């Protein structure tokens, strides 16, 4: 692969500072899949004058977007349950009666691997078309070794097929499976002593996640799962304080979690502990919106404590059937009161940190992966402002231009196949 330089572009570097870290009339040079130089075009060093040139035609370039919290791999859907909730039943009520997560567990266990892959690929295609170059996918609808392994293999294969940077999280502590309904300890034994060792040994896990909530797992149970993760050298993440204050933020910080996610009911002490531990707050406005929650996450306290805030889709069939990260940018501002700059940082540099990838992607900076997106916009605020638009012109991953997601012809396999073969740094 030859050296290549993008000219005639405005760069939103997201390297801290004001105004998206913007560089007007910039140049961005790529060598061996990484960003090798960037700055004002007039400062481009002579050595790059002989590189192949891509004319960005005035586009804005941002880092590739990062969706750092999804449950994208699942079978079936829960449209009927959505109808029930609209008729007045609560999420907790539905979950207590075998609906909710357990309905998706039944469908996901029953699906063969190819069916699961095809259904998930359709969702990922929509998500990726909005300039997403890194995605996290959680397990947690298998809740038994074979089905959890199936989900995680599908996630890995999706990453390869789409040429995306893909991180997996093992979420065995998502719900108590029905066969262990009266044997919580036995399920945790199986999770910590059977599933986790086998899945980690097979290289299927990048992090361990848990759902710490009254309708899921207690703080003590979560602590046990995290202790097992530590034994395997795996970082942890936590679904924390979404529906009630269960001390999740402090628990995540205690284990130096990469992130604590949701956080609507997180308390002040927990937030301060997150700041000290370097734990990222992942905000999920899609679930807040879809569940019609009233309790806002403590944005002002997170800001005051200096906790980095990421934003993700939480793509899942029950509480956030959403495959648009751009829509989440808008919702993070309209519902949660983030500034456009905070929102964009939330799907780039801070999302990278939430996945332990802060030194690899999420900013336009020398040495980082050349994962970036060309947008047909007048200002980066346009990405946050418009609802339902997709101004993505081109996606570049590891320095290789991907086919336009707007081409509208052929299956995702044809559109992404060439690109998926590009070597990753
Ligand atoms: Zn989630």
mmCIF file of C-alpha atoms and ligand atoms in Angstrom:
data_model
loop_
_atom_site.group_PDB
_atom_site.id
_atom_site.type_symbol
_atom_site.label_atom_id
_atom_site.label_comp_id
_atom_site.label_asym_id
_atom_site.label_seq_id
_atom_site.Cartn_x
_atom_site.Cartn_y
_atom_site.Cartn_z
ATOM 1 C CA UNK A 1 0.000 0.000 0.000
ATOM 2 C CA UNK A 2 1.423 3.350 -1.061
ATOM 3 C CA UNK A 3 1.670 6.512 0.972
ATOM 4 C CA UNK A 4 -1.449 8.603 0.458
ATOM 5 C CA UNK A 5 -2.359 12.142 1.405
ATOM 6 C CA UNK A 6 -5.848 13.615 1.641
ATOM 7 C CA UNK A 7 -5.995 17.271 0.601
ATOM 8 C CA UNK A 8 -8.694 19.929 0.416
ATOM 9 C CA UNK A 9 -10.268 18.789 3.677
ATOM 10 C CA UNK A 10 -11.273 20.322 6.992
ATOM 11 C CA UNK A 11 -10.113 18.159 9.863
ATOM 12 C CA UNK A 12 -12.017 17.665 13.127
ATOM 13 C CA UNK A 13 -9.214 16.018 15.081
ATOM 14 C CA UNK A 14 -11.011 15.632 18.450
ATOM 15 C CA UNK A 15 -7.606 16.084 20.041
ATOM 16 C CA UNK A 16 -8.999 18.097 22.938
ATOM 17 C CA UNK A 17 -9.289 21.864 22.858
ATOM 18 C CA UNK A 18 -12.110 23.950 21.510
ATOM 19 C CA UNK A 19 -14.154 23.644 18.334
ATOM 20 C CA UNK A 20 -13.629 19.928 17.690
ATOM 21 C CA UNK A 21 -9.851 20.449 17.400
ATOM 22 C CA UNK A 22 -10.542 21.711 13.897
ATOM 23 C CA UNK A 23 -7.917 22.417 11.250
ATOM 24 C CA UNK A 24 -9.263 24.327 8.235
ATOM 25 C CA UNK A 25 -7.890 23.494 4.787
ATOM 26 C CA UNK A 26 -5.929 20.630 6.219
ATOM 27 C CA UNK A 27 -3.937 17.713 4.911
ATOM 28 C CA UNK A 28 -3.838 14.203 6.336
ATOM 29 C CA UNK A 29 -1.140 11.740 5.336
ATOM 30 C CA UNK A 30 -1.313 7.971 5.755
ATOM 31 C CA UNK A 31 1.470 5.408 5.755
ATOM 32 C CA UNK A 32 1.055 1.694 6.419
ATOM 33 C CA UNK A 33 -2.446 2.053 7.809
ATOM 34 C CA UNK A 34 -1.606 4.791 10.278
ATOM 35 C CA UNK A 35 -1.818 8.564 10.314
ATOM 36 C CA UNK A 36 1.695 9.758 9.536
ATOM 37 C CA UNK A 37 1.179 13.518 9.354
ATOM 38 C CA UNK A 38 -1.658 16.019 9.670
ATOM 39 C CA UNK A 39 -1.930 19.775 9.789
ATOM 40 C CA UNK A 40 -2.579 22.790 7.601
ATOM 41 C CA UNK A 41 -2.074 22.031 3.916
ATOM 42 C CA UNK A 42 0.386 24.912 3.612
ATOM 43 C CA UNK A 43 2.622 23.147 6.170
ATOM 44 C CA UNK A 44 2.678 19.760 4.394
ATOM 45 C CA UNK A 45 6.315 18.546 4.401
ATOM 46 C CA UNK A 46 8.004 18.131 1.030
ATOM 47 C CA UNK A 47 8.343 14.362 1.421
ATOM 48 C CA UNK A 48 4.553 14.013 1.060
ATOM 49 C CA UNK A 49 4.407 15.930 -2.209
ATOM 50 C CA UNK A 50 5.104 12.698 -4.129
ATOM 51 C CA UNK A 51 2.454 10.617 -2.327
ATOM 52 C CA UNK A 52 -0.757 9.580 -4.037
ATOM 53 C CA UNK A 53 -3.377 12.265 -3.528
ATOM 54 C CA UNK A 54 -7.043 11.929 -2.618
ATOM 55 C CA UNK A 55 -8.989 15.141 -3.167
ATOM 56 C CA UNK A 56 -11.494 15.477 -0.318
ATOM 57 C CA UNK A 57 -13.301 18.229 -2.249
ATOM 58 C CA UNK A 58 -13.919 20.322 0.825
ATOM 59 C CA UNK A 59 -15.278 17.505 2.985
ATOM 60 C CA UNK A 60 -14.919 17.432 6.748
ATOM 61 C CA UNK A 61 -12.849 14.531 8.058
ATOM 62 C CA UNK A 62 -13.506 13.141 11.534
ATOM 63 C CA UNK A 63 -12.093 10.079 13.256
ATOM 64 C CA UNK A 64 -14.081 6.942 12.421
ATOM 65 C CA UNK A 65 -17.043 6.751 14.782
ATOM 66 C CA UNK A 66 -16.973 4.199 17.596
ATOM 67 C CA UNK A 67 -20.067 2.469 18.976
ATOM 68 C CA UNK A 68 -18.717 1.252 22.318
ATOM 69 C CA UNK A 69 -21.860 -0.473 23.695
ATOM 70 C CA UNK A 70 -24.041 -2.777 21.593
ATOM 71 C CA UNK A 71 -25.951 -6.029 21.917
ATOM 72 C CA UNK A 72 -26.074 -6.276 18.139
ATOM 73 C CA UNK A 73 -25.926 -10.084 17.876
ATOM 74 C CA UNK A 74 -29.322 -11.600 18.658
ATOM 75 C CA UNK A 75 -32.156 -13.520 17.043
ATOM 76 C CA UNK A 76 -35.825 -12.597 16.879
ATOM 77 C CA UNK A 77 -37.168 -9.208 17.872
ATOM 78 C CA UNK A 78 -39.427 -7.804 20.576
ATOM 79 C CA UNK A 79 -41.855 -5.683 18.609
ATOM 80 C CA UNK A 80 -44.840 -7.324 20.350
ATOM 81 C CA UNK A 81 -43.346 -6.455 23.734
ATOM 82 C CA UNK A 82 -42.985 -2.858 22.567
ATOM 83 C CA UNK A 83 -46.733 -2.877 21.960
ATOM 84 C CA UNK A 84 -47.335 -4.173 25.487
ATOM 85 C CA UNK A 85 -45.184 -1.456 26.989
ATOM 86 C CA UNK A 86 -47.087 1.156 25.025
ATOM 87 C CA UNK A 87 -50.240 -0.302 26.563
ATOM 88 C CA UNK A 88 -48.830 0.428 30.006
ATOM 89 C CA UNK A 89 -46.777 -2.545 31.222
ATOM 90 C CA UNK A 90 -43.351 -1.777 32.673
ATOM 91 C CA UNK A 91 -39.997 -3.207 31.571
ATOM 92 C CA UNK A 92 -39.515 -4.731 35.037
ATOM 93 C CA UNK A 93 -42.994 -6.329 34.904
ATOM 94 C CA UNK A 94 -42.352 -7.871 31.498
ATOM 95 C CA UNK A 95 -38.934 -9.142 32.597
ATOM 96 C CA UNK A 96 -40.387 -10.710 35.758
ATOM 97 C CA UNK A 97 -42.852 -12.692 33.646
ATOM 98 C CA UNK A 98 -40.290 -14.318 31.372
ATOM 99 C CA UNK A 99 -40.342 -11.663 28.679
ATOM 100 C CA UNK A 100 -37.620 -9.132 28.151
ATOM 101 C CA UNK A 101 -34.106 -10.487 27.946
ATOM 102 C CA UNK A 102 -35.247 -14.089 28.384
ATOM 103 C CA UNK A 103 -37.422 -13.945 25.267
ATOM 104 C CA UNK A 104 -34.331 -13.027 23.264
ATOM 105 C CA UNK A 105 -32.342 -15.738 25.052
ATOM 106 C CA UNK A 106 -34.817 -18.379 23.805
ATOM 107 C CA UNK A 107 -34.656 -17.073 20.223
ATOM 108 C CA UNK A 108 -30.864 -16.741 20.229
ATOM 109 C CA UNK A 109 -30.278 -20.210 21.663
ATOM 110 C CA UNK A 110 -32.589 -21.676 19.002
ATOM 111 C CA UNK A 111 -30.987 -19.889 16.048
ATOM 112 C CA UNK A 112 -28.209 -21.640 14.144
ATOM 113 C CA UNK A 113 -24.977 -19.733 13.709
ATOM 114 C CA UNK A 114 -25.575 -18.736 10.079
ATOM 115 C CA UNK A 115 -29.052 -17.376 10.819
ATOM 116 C CA UNK A 116 -27.659 -15.405 13.738
ATOM 117 C CA UNK A 117 -24.834 -14.063 11.568
ATOM 118 C CA UNK A 118 -27.156 -12.981 8.752
ATOM 119 C CA UNK A 119 -29.609 -11.207 11.077
ATOM 120 C CA UNK A 120 -26.801 -9.422 12.892
ATOM 121 C CA UNK A 121 -24.994 -8.487 9.672
ATOM 122 C CA UNK A 122 -28.073 -6.619 8.447
ATOM 123 C CA UNK A 123 -28.050 -4.495 11.592
ATOM 124 C CA UNK A 124 -24.304 -3.923 11.458
ATOM 125 C CA UNK A 125 -24.527 -2.825 7.833
ATOM 126 C CA UNK A 126 -26.913 -0.022 8.806
ATOM 127 C CA UNK A 127 -24.759 0.986 11.756
ATOM 128 C CA UNK A 128 -21.482 0.917 9.814
ATOM 129 C CA UNK A 129 -22.885 2.973 6.936
ATOM 130 C CA UNK A 130 -22.903 6.028 9.231
ATOM 131 C CA UNK A 131 -19.142 6.125 9.460
ATOM 132 C CA UNK A 132 -18.700 3.633 12.284
ATOM 133 C CA UNK A 133 -15.290 1.962 12.106
ATOM 134 C CA UNK A 134 -15.089 0.373 15.579
ATOM 135 C CA UNK A 135 -17.885 -1.570 17.268
ATOM 136 C CA UNK A 136 -18.221 -3.346 20.587
ATOM 137 C CA UNK A 137 -20.580 -6.330 20.709
ATOM 138 C CA UNK A 138 -21.678 -8.080 23.894
ATOM 139 C CA UNK A 139 -22.782 -11.653 24.398
ATOM 140 C CA UNK A 140 -25.463 -12.300 27.027
ATOM 141 C CA UNK A 141 -28.373 -13.844 25.139
ATOM 142 C CA UNK A 142 -26.902 -17.351 25.349
ATOM 143 C CA UNK A 143 -26.356 -17.686 29.114
ATOM 144 C CA UNK A 144 -24.857 -21.141 28.574
ATOM 145 C CA UNK A 145 -21.439 -21.992 27.194
ATOM 146 C CA UNK A 146 -22.371 -23.175 23.700
ATOM 147 C CA UNK A 147 -24.766 -20.311 22.982
ATOM 148 C CA UNK A 148 -22.465 -17.637 24.422
ATOM 149 C CA UNK A 149 -19.602 -19.019 22.302
ATOM 150 C CA UNK A 150 -21.867 -18.957 19.238
ATOM 151 C CA UNK A 151 -22.689 -15.275 19.805
ATOM 152 C CA UNK A 152 -19.059 -14.324 20.329
ATOM 153 C CA UNK A 153 -17.903 -16.238 17.224
ATOM 154 C CA UNK A 154 -20.559 -14.427 15.199
ATOM 155 C CA UNK A 155 -19.288 -11.100 16.593
ATOM 156 C CA UNK A 156 -15.703 -11.914 15.622
ATOM 157 C CA UNK A 157 -16.797 -13.010 12.134
ATOM 158 C CA UNK A 158 -18.773 -9.785 11.677
ATOM 159 C CA UNK A 159 -15.669 -7.777 12.432
ATOM 160 C CA UNK A 160 -13.697 -9.680 9.826
ATOM 161 C CA UNK A 161 -16.439 -9.531 7.216
ATOM 162 C CA UNK A 162 -16.968 -5.788 7.541
ATOM 163 C CA UNK A 163 -13.307 -4.934 8.049
ATOM 164 C CA UNK A 164 -14.188 -3.203 11.311
ATOM 165 C CA UNK A 165 -12.249 -2.943 14.535
ATOM 166 C CA UNK A 166 -14.393 -5.213 16.719
ATOM 167 C CA UNK A 167 -14.278 -5.703 20.492
ATOM 168 C CA UNK A 168 -16.270 -8.359 22.312
ATOM 169 C CA UNK A 169 -17.565 -8.301 25.876
ATOM 170 C CA UNK A 170 -18.707 -11.437 27.686
ATOM 171 C CA UNK A 171 -22.020 -10.612 29.368
ATOM 172 C CA UNK A 172 -22.883 -13.946 30.961
ATOM 173 C CA UNK A 173 -24.151 -11.906 33.936
ATOM 174 C CA UNK A 174 -26.913 -10.319 31.850
ATOM 175 C CA UNK A 175 -29.837 -12.304 33.279
ATOM 176 C CA UNK A 176 -30.378 -15.486 35.247
ATOM 177 C CA UNK A 177 -31.221 -18.229 32.714
ATOM 178 C CA UNK A 178 -34.545 -20.036 33.355
ATOM 179 C CA UNK A 179 -32.899 -23.390 34.137
ATOM 180 C CA UNK A 180 -31.084 -21.686 37.051
ATOM 181 C CA UNK A 181 -34.085 -19.659 38.214
ATOM 182 C CA UNK A 182 -33.798 -21.087 41.732
ATOM 183 C CA UNK A 183 -30.054 -21.641 41.722
ATOM 184 C CA UNK A 184 -28.293 -18.280 41.468
ATOM 185 C CA UNK A 185 -25.094 -19.540 43.099
ATOM 186 C CA UNK A 186 -24.905 -22.499 40.741
ATOM 187 C CA UNK A 187 -25.239 -20.220 37.709
ATOM 188 C CA UNK A 188 -22.448 -17.967 38.970
ATOM 189 C CA UNK A 189 -20.313 -21.068 39.589
ATOM 190 C CA UNK A 190 -20.883 -22.075 35.974
ATOM 191 C CA UNK A 191 -20.232 -18.549 34.713
ATOM 192 C CA UNK A 192 -16.981 -18.046 36.634
ATOM 193 C CA UNK A 193 -15.577 -21.558 36.573
ATOM 194 C CA UNK A 194 -16.809 -22.980 33.269
ATOM 195 C CA UNK A 195 -17.932 -20.347 30.757
ATOM 196 C CA UNK A 196 -15.394 -17.617 31.417
ATOM 197 C CA UNK A 197 -12.324 -19.906 31.364
ATOM 198 C CA UNK A 198 -13.492 -21.656 28.184
ATOM 199 C CA UNK A 199 -14.384 -18.475 26.292
ATOM 200 C CA UNK A 200 -11.252 -16.634 27.395
ATOM 201 C CA UNK A 201 -9.165 -19.679 26.449
ATOM 202 C CA UNK A 202 -10.717 -19.642 22.974
ATOM 203 C CA UNK A 203 -9.744 -15.990 22.543
ATOM 204 C CA UNK A 204 -13.357 -14.884 22.194
ATOM 205 C CA UNK A 205 -13.397 -12.241 24.944
ATOM 206 C CA UNK A 206 -11.839 -8.767 25.100
ATOM 207 C CA UNK A 207 -13.667 -7.657 28.280
ATOM 208 C CA UNK A 208 -16.180 -8.881 30.865
ATOM 209 C CA UNK A 209 -19.449 -7.047 31.467
ATOM 210 C CA UNK A 210 -22.315 -7.482 33.957
ATOM 211 C CA UNK A 211 -25.801 -6.085 34.531
ATOM 212 C CA UNK A 212 -25.854 -4.873 38.141
ATOM 213 C CA UNK A 213 -29.502 -4.119 38.892
ATOM 214 C CA UNK A 214 -32.380 -5.315 41.095
ATOM 215 C CA UNK A 215 -33.834 -7.312 38.156
ATOM 216 C CA UNK A 216 -30.421 -8.772 37.287
ATOM 217 C CA UNK A 217 -27.359 -9.272 39.541
ATOM 218 C CA UNK A 218 -26.513 -7.801 42.923
ATOM 219 C CA UNK A 219 -23.347 -5.882 43.709
ATOM 220 C CA UNK A 220 -21.966 -8.917 45.570
ATOM 221 C CA UNK A 221 -22.669 -11.192 42.594
ATOM 222 C CA UNK A 222 -21.141 -8.690 40.192
ATOM 223 C CA UNK A 223 -18.056 -8.488 42.396
ATOM 224 C CA UNK A 224 -17.626 -12.229 42.094
ATOM 225 C CA UNK A 225 -17.837 -12.081 38.268
ATOM 226 C CA UNK A 226 -15.326 -9.235 38.164
ATOM 227 C CA UNK A 227 -12.922 -11.095 40.437
ATOM 228 C CA UNK A 228 -13.016 -13.982 37.955
ATOM 229 C CA UNK A 229 -12.320 -11.565 35.087
ATOM 230 C CA UNK A 230 -9.316 -10.209 36.955
ATOM 231 C CA UNK A 231 -7.938 -13.740 37.305
ATOM 232 C CA UNK A 232 -7.941 -13.993 33.490
ATOM 233 C CA UNK A 233 -6.400 -10.562 33.065
ATOM 234 C CA UNK A 234 -9.542 -9.224 31.376
ATOM 235 C CA UNK A 235 -10.768 -5.641 31.824
ATOM 236 C CA UNK A 236 -14.342 -5.118 33.014
ATOM 237 C CA UNK A 237 -17.315 -2.921 32.107
ATOM 238 C CA UNK A 238 -20.616 -2.546 33.931
ATOM 239 C CA UNK A 239 -24.295 -1.843 33.239
ATOM 240 C CA UNK A 240 -24.571 0.386 36.281
ATOM 241 C CA UNK A 241 -27.352 2.302 38.034
ATOM 242 C CA UNK A 242 -29.731 2.293 35.059
ATOM 243 C CA UNK A 243 -33.039 1.726 36.857
ATOM 244 C CA UNK A 244 -31.992 2.283 40.479
ATOM 245 C CA UNK A 245 -28.948 3.346 42.510
ATOM 246 C CA UNK A 246 -27.243 0.053 43.203
ATOM 247 C CA UNK A 247 -23.820 1.518 43.870
ATOM 248 C CA UNK A 248 -22.765 0.435 40.378
ATOM 249 C CA UNK A 249 -20.569 3.432 39.619
ATOM 250 C CA UNK A 250 -18.436 2.870 42.720
ATOM 251 C CA UNK A 251 -18.278 -0.866 42.061
ATOM 252 C CA UNK A 252 -17.046 -0.265 38.504
ATOM 253 C CA UNK A 253 -14.419 2.140 39.819
ATOM 254 C CA UNK A 254 -13.320 -0.367 42.469
ATOM 255 C CA UNK A 255 -12.317 -2.741 39.641
ATOM 256 C CA UNK A 256 -10.847 0.056 37.490
ATOM 257 C CA UNK A 257 -13.506 -0.703 34.887
ATOM 258 C CA UNK A 258 -12.995 0.608 31.367
ATOM 259 C CA UNK A 259 -16.504 2.001 31.582
ATOM 260 C CA UNK A 260 -19.672 2.208 33.636
ATOM 261 C CA UNK A 261 -22.685 2.430 31.368
ATOM 262 C CA UNK A 262 -26.189 3.991 31.699
ATOM 263 C CA UNK A 263 -25.661 5.674 35.134
ATOM 264 C CA UNK A 264 -29.046 7.410 35.336
ATOM 265 C CA UNK A 265 -29.173 6.804 39.118
ATOM 266 C CA UNK A 266 -25.425 6.979 39.859
ATOM 267 C CA UNK A 267 -24.564 8.826 43.062
ATOM 268 C CA UNK A 268 -22.014 11.548 43.682
ATOM 269 C CA UNK A 269 -19.509 9.346 45.532
ATOM 270 C CA UNK A 270 -19.612 6.790 42.730
ATOM 271 C CA UNK A 271 -18.955 9.467 40.123
ATOM 272 C CA UNK A 272 -15.958 10.775 42.047
ATOM 273 C CA UNK A 273 -14.634 7.224 42.335
ATOM 274 C CA UNK A 274 -15.003 6.815 38.561
ATOM 275 C CA UNK A 275 -12.983 9.965 38.002
ATOM 276 C CA UNK A 276 -10.176 8.680 40.221
ATOM 277 C CA UNK A 277 -10.210 5.251 38.519
ATOM 278 C CA UNK A 278 -10.236 6.640 34.969
ATOM 279 C CA UNK A 279 -13.530 4.874 34.257
ATOM 280 C CA UNK A 280 -15.451 6.276 31.269
ATOM 281 C CA UNK A 281 -19.180 7.027 31.611
ATOM 282 C CA UNK A 282 -21.055 5.544 28.653
ATOM 283 C CA UNK A 283 -24.359 7.339 28.131
ATOM 284 C CA UNK A 284 -27.132 5.514 26.295
ATOM 285 C CA UNK A 285 -29.821 8.008 25.270
ATOM 286 C CA UNK A 286 -31.540 5.458 23.016
ATOM 287 C CA UNK A 287 -32.527 3.265 25.971
ATOM 288 C CA UNK A 288 -33.529 6.317 28.028
ATOM 289 C CA UNK A 289 -35.754 7.463 25.173
ATOM 290 C CA UNK A 290 -37.195 4.066 24.268
ATOM 291 C CA UNK A 291 -38.050 3.152 27.875
ATOM 292 C CA UNK A 292 -39.442 6.642 28.381
ATOM 293 C CA UNK A 293 -37.333 7.042 31.504
ATOM 294 C CA UNK A 294 -37.579 10.232 33.518
ATOM 295 C CA UNK A 295 -34.363 10.115 35.542
ATOM 296 C CA UNK A 296 -31.592 11.887 33.613
ATOM 297 C CA UNK A 297 -27.993 10.728 34.023
ATOM 298 C CA UNK A 298 -26.020 13.105 36.273
ATOM 299 C CA UNK A 299 -24.321 15.003 33.455
ATOM 300 C CA UNK A 300 -23.369 18.044 35.526
ATOM 301 C CA UNK A 301 -21.743 15.884 38.201
ATOM 302 C CA UNK A 302 -19.874 13.822 35.591
ATOM 303 C CA UNK A 303 -18.653 17.031 33.957
ATOM 304 C CA UNK A 304 -17.625 18.563 37.278
ATOM 305 C CA UNK A 305 -15.698 15.433 38.253
ATOM 306 C CA UNK A 306 -13.970 15.293 34.871
ATOM 307 C CA UNK A 307 -15.300 11.854 33.963
ATOM 308 C CA UNK A 308 -15.012 11.322 30.176
ATOM 309 C CA UNK A 309 -18.451 10.766 28.649
ATOM 310 C CA UNK A 310 -18.967 8.381 25.739
ATOM 311 C CA UNK A 311 -22.202 7.804 23.811
ATOM 312 C CA UNK A 312 -23.367 4.537 22.281
ATOM 313 C CA UNK A 313 -26.446 3.001 20.682
ATOM 314 C CA UNK A 314 -26.934 0.128 23.176
ATOM 315 C CA UNK A 315 -28.368 -1.581 20.066
ATOM 316 C CA UNK A 316 -30.574 -4.351 21.471
ATOM 317 C CA UNK A 317 -34.046 -5.743 20.800
ATOM 318 C CA UNK A 318 -35.667 -4.782 24.096
ATOM 319 C CA UNK A 319 -34.693 -1.316 25.200
ATOM 320 C CA UNK A 320 -32.879 0.313 22.267
ATOM 321 C CA UNK A 321 -33.641 -1.204 18.854
ATOM 322 C CA UNK A 322 -31.416 1.402 17.259
ATOM 323 C CA UNK A 323 -28.646 1.146 14.688
ATOM 324 C CA UNK A 324 -27.977 4.870 14.251
ATOM 325 C CA UNK A 325 -25.080 6.356 16.184
ATOM 326 C CA UNK A 326 -25.720 9.744 14.540
ATOM 327 C CA UNK A 327 -29.225 9.786 16.036
ATOM 328 C CA UNK A 328 -27.636 9.105 19.442
ATOM 329 C CA UNK A 329 -25.485 12.225 18.981
ATOM 330 C CA UNK A 330 -28.607 14.279 18.560
ATOM 331 C CA UNK A 331 -30.380 12.639 21.510
ATOM 332 C CA UNK A 332 -27.360 13.077 23.777
ATOM 333 C CA UNK A 333 -27.701 16.822 23.197
ATOM 334 C CA UNK A 334 -31.493 17.185 23.173
ATOM 335 C CA UNK A 335 -32.280 14.734 26.002
ATOM 336 C CA UNK A 336 -29.124 14.859 28.150
ATOM 337 C CA UNK A 337 -27.889 18.389 27.454
ATOM 338 C CA UNK A 338 -24.447 17.557 26.094
ATOM 339 C CA UNK A 339 -22.758 20.114 23.905
ATOM 340 C CA UNK A 340 -22.114 19.143 20.267
ATOM 341 C CA UNK A 341 -18.404 18.926 21.037
ATOM 342 C CA UNK A 342 -19.050 16.623 24.015
ATOM 343 C CA UNK A 343 -21.337 14.482 21.862
ATOM 344 C CA UNK A 344 -18.792 14.075 19.067
ATOM 345 C CA UNK A 345 -16.023 13.321 21.560
ATOM 346 C CA UNK A 346 -18.427 10.740 22.995
ATOM 347 C CA UNK A 347 -18.417 8.671 19.802
ATOM 348 C CA UNK A 348 -14.717 9.129 19.043
ATOM 349 C CA UNK A 349 -11.953 9.733 21.591
ATOM 350 C CA UNK A 350 -13.954 8.896 24.723
ATOM 351 C CA UNK A 351 -15.594 5.856 23.121
ATOM 352 C CA UNK A 352 -12.110 4.579 22.238
ATOM 353 C CA UNK A 353 -11.110 4.870 25.902
ATOM 354 C CA UNK A 354 -14.259 2.995 26.929
ATOM 355 C CA UNK A 355 -12.913 0.070 24.912
ATOM 356 C CA UNK A 356 -9.302 0.378 26.039
ATOM 357 C CA UNK A 357 -8.369 1.608 22.546
ATOM 358 C CA UNK A 358 -7.477 5.196 23.399
ATOM 359 C CA UNK A 359 -3.937 4.762 22.108
ATOM 360 C CA UNK A 360 -5.084 3.176 18.850
ATOM 361 C CA UNK A 361 -8.048 5.086 17.421
ATOM 362 C CA UNK A 362 -10.714 7.711 18.143
ATOM 363 C CA UNK A 363 -8.700 10.813 17.244
ATOM 364 C CA UNK A 364 -6.896 12.188 14.224
ATOM 365 C CA UNK A 365 -3.346 12.069 15.528
ATOM 366 C CA UNK A 366 0.009 10.885 14.269
ATOM 367 C CA UNK A 367 0.604 7.215 15.068
ATOM 368 C CA UNK A 368 -3.051 6.291 15.465
ATOM 369 C CA UNK A 369 -4.894 4.013 13.046
ATOM 370 C CA UNK A 370 -5.961 5.797 9.859
ATOM 371 C CA UNK A 371 -9.664 5.158 10.598
ATOM 372 C CA UNK A 372 -11.584 8.208 9.472
ATOM 373 C CA UNK A 373 -14.683 9.434 7.672
ATOM 374 C CA UNK A 374 -15.297 12.056 4.984
ATOM 375 C CA UNK A 375 -18.576 13.913 5.514
ATOM 376 C CA UNK A 376 -20.558 16.189 3.199
ATOM 377 C CA UNK A 377 -21.223 18.814 5.875
ATOM 378 C CA UNK A 378 -20.505 22.493 6.472
ATOM 379 C CA UNK A 379 -19.520 22.041 10.126
ATOM 380 C CA UNK A 380 -19.121 19.108 12.549
ATOM 381 C CA UNK A 381 -22.237 20.393 14.354
ATOM 382 C CA UNK A 382 -24.257 19.211 11.346
ATOM 383 C CA UNK A 383 -23.619 15.610 12.488
ATOM 384 C CA UNK A 384 -25.313 16.351 15.798
ATOM 385 C CA UNK A 385 -28.058 18.621 14.438
ATOM 386 C CA UNK A 386 -29.721 16.648 11.660
ATOM 387 C CA UNK A 387 -31.997 13.718 12.477
ATOM 388 C CA UNK A 388 -32.249 10.835 10.040
ATOM 389 C CA UNK A 389 -29.667 12.184 7.634
ATOM 390 C CA UNK A 390 -26.489 10.365 6.736
ATOM 391 C CA UNK A 391 -23.962 12.732 5.166
ATOM 392 C CA UNK A 392 -21.226 10.076 5.174
ATOM 393 C CA UNK A 393 -19.375 10.235 1.857
ATOM 394 C CA UNK A 394 -16.535 7.828 2.432
ATOM 395 C CA UNK A 395 -15.159 5.591 5.152
ATOM 396 C CA UNK A 396 -11.443 4.874 5.453
ATOM 397 C CA UNK A 397 -10.248 2.071 7.701
ATOM 398 C CA UNK A 398 -6.549 1.473 8.281
ATOM 399 C CA UNK A 399 -5.816 3.804 5.391
ATOM 400 C CA UNK A 400 -7.923 1.980 2.810
ATOM 401 C CA UNK A 401 -10.947 3.712 1.319
ATOM 402 C CA UNK A 402 -14.082 1.613 1.725
ATOM 403 C CA UNK A 403 -16.765 1.603 -0.963
ATOM 404 C CA UNK A 404 -19.393 4.272 -0.448
ATOM 405 C CA UNK A 405 -22.121 3.027 1.892
ATOM 406 C CA UNK A 406 -24.492 5.158 -0.153
ATOM 407 C CA UNK A 407 -23.805 3.230 -3.359
ATOM 408 C CA UNK A 408 -27.060 1.393 -2.750
ATOM 409 C CA UNK A 409 -26.193 -1.564 -4.947
ATOM 410 C CA UNK A 410 -25.285 -5.098 -4.035
ATOM 411 C CA UNK A 411 -25.280 -6.850 -0.721
ATOM 412 C CA UNK A 412 -23.138 -5.901 2.219
ATOM 413 C CA UNK A 413 -20.919 -8.796 1.234
ATOM 414 C CA UNK A 414 -20.002 -7.236 -2.097
ATOM 415 C CA UNK A 415 -19.759 -3.724 -0.723
ATOM 416 C CA UNK A 416 -17.457 -4.632 2.118
ATOM 417 C CA UNK A 417 -15.659 -7.740 0.849
ATOM 418 C CA UNK A 418 -12.740 -5.978 -0.813
ATOM 419 C CA UNK A 419 -12.351 -3.671 2.088
ATOM 420 C CA UNK A 420 -12.459 -6.412 4.690
ATOM 421 C CA UNK A 421 -9.322 -7.886 3.214
ATOM 422 C CA UNK A 422 -7.310 -4.736 3.851
ATOM 423 C CA UNK A 423 -4.633 -5.403 6.425
ATOM 424 C CA UNK A 424 -5.164 -3.857 9.848
ATOM 425 C CA UNK A 425 -2.343 -2.132 11.676
HETATM 426 ZN ZN1 LIG B 1 -26.521 -2.699 27.317
#
